[in-house]
């Protein structure tokens, strides 16, 4: 295994050198690689009853793995193409069921533990620039090094992840390098469009200015919640997402505020109608009909307080009338936390983070679960409702030249799946991440 990794590292390094241009001003082609392995263990916990979508109350260990190749190239003036084949496998605790703010952001509801290879991203990007002010763009994942105007308009079309473009946060966005919990990756009440692997087909546009950016995406919708077949009736099944990002400084320290709003349209089920049809065992899928909508918003802010310490906060809401379709069963969420680099203890490339999460449900969603209904992620058969509350702490260790990191992690989960009758849950984890 070690020989294979070293051989692959050597091969990609030589290929990268051979294909790159001599000057950083216009990198022609780049290649990157990442692999992330997360293992999590939960202690047994008290649970007077367990439903078909419950977190199992017994002790349990599960692991996940993702491996991604990132390739990018320039085609013509302003045009770039990106291709990312990916392998993923393993499973989340209890088959990724029973917690709305699930503790492993690398695991989705894939329905199996076998390793699968698929195309994660394949998209074309075209950029139009004007003005003399320039930014230096560093070589990175799906990003070619060069100079870029601070005033531009770009559009991308193809397959991508919404989190590639929207709802970024300097301290809480990437489960491969930062906090691992789902509710800390993005605004948790944003039911962001994706298939079961987290990717979507659509169009993305971006208008950039020196201190602000405006983004818009129009994407397709799957035919079944959290699955991978796309609905061909695009006029009836689609999503629109808009985000405004404002960048600023306070006492010389960078900060960012992002405001996001979304509208999902499709053949969705309605919680209240499901209860009316069957008050003792409602099934929201039996009420699916075109013409249904889910709308909501998110606010997302990060602020550096010193060169080594920064804080963040996010708040999000959706109407909660129609069933969750893409991400996770959260209708209201508030998260906040901070990240500290290890400079003061002479480990400048290490970092530690602490964050807190409060998730909630709409009245319709709550009543549906209390009546014995099930979503695709949670459902204990009945519900003694209380907000789901989570704390996460991690320490990321730079093992080798900012290419290999190890991260111990702990999460405390109170009222898993909003049920005060079950838990609390203690989850211990470890993450190994390689990137170059």
Coordinates of N, CA, C and O in Angstrom, one line a residue, residues 347-351 395-407 433:
X347 N 3.6 25.0 17.0 CA 3.1 24.1 15.9 C 2.3 24.9 15.0 O 1.0 24.8 14.9
X348 N 2.9 25.9 14.2 CA 2.2 26.9 13.5 C 1.3 26.3 12.4 O 0.3 26.9 12.0
X349 N 1.5 25.1 11.9 CA 0.7 24.5 10.9 C -0.4 23.5 11.5 O -1.2 23.0 10.7
X350 N -0.4 23.3 12.8 CA -1.5 22.6 13.4 C -2.6 23.6 13.7 O -2.4 24.8 13.6
X351 N -3.8 23.1 13.9 CA -4.9 23.9 14.3 C -5.9 23.1 15.1 O -6.0 21.9 15.0
X395 N -8.5 18.5 16.7 CA -7.1 19.0 16.7 C -6.4 18.4 15.4 O -6.2 17.2 15.3
X396 N -6.0 19.2 14.5 CA -5.5 18.8 13.2 C -3.9 18.9 13.3 O -3.4 20.0 13.5
X397 N -3.2 17.8 13.1 CA -1.8 17.7 13.2 C -1.2 17.7 11.8 O -1.5 16.8 11.0
X398 N -0.3 18.6 11.5 CA 0.5 18.6 10.3 C 1.6 17.5 10.4 O 2.6 17.8 11.0
X399 N 1.4 16.4 9.8 CA 2.4 15.3 10.0 C 3.5 15.5 9.0 O 4.7 15.2 9.4
X400 N 3.3 15.9 7.7 CA 4.3 15.9 6.7 C 4.1 17.0 5.7 O 3.2 16.9 4.9
X401 N 4.8 18.1 5.8 CA 4.9 19.2 4.8 C 3.6 19.7 4.3 O 3.4 19.9 3.1
X402 N 2.6 19.8 5.1 CA 1.3 20.3 4.7 C 0.7 19.4 3.6 O -0.2 19.9 2.8
X403 N 1.1 18.2 3.6 CA 0.5 17.2 2.6 C -0.2 16.0 3.3 O -1.0 15.4 2.7
X404 N 0.1 15.8 4.5 CA -0.5 14.7 5.3 C -0.8 15.2 6.7 O 0.0 15.7 7.4
X405 N -2.1 15.0 7.0 CA -2.6 15.5 8.3 C -3.3 14.3 9.0 O -4.0 13.5 8.4
X406 N -3.2 14.3 10.3 CA -4.0 13.4 11.2 C -4.9 14.3 12.1 O -4.3 15.3 12.7
X407 N -6.1 13.9 12.3 CA -7.0 14.8 13.1 C -7.9 13.9 14.1 O -8.8 13.3 13.6
X433 N -5.8 12.5 6.2 CA -6.0 13.3 5.0 C -4.7 13.5 4.3 O -3.8 14.1 4.8

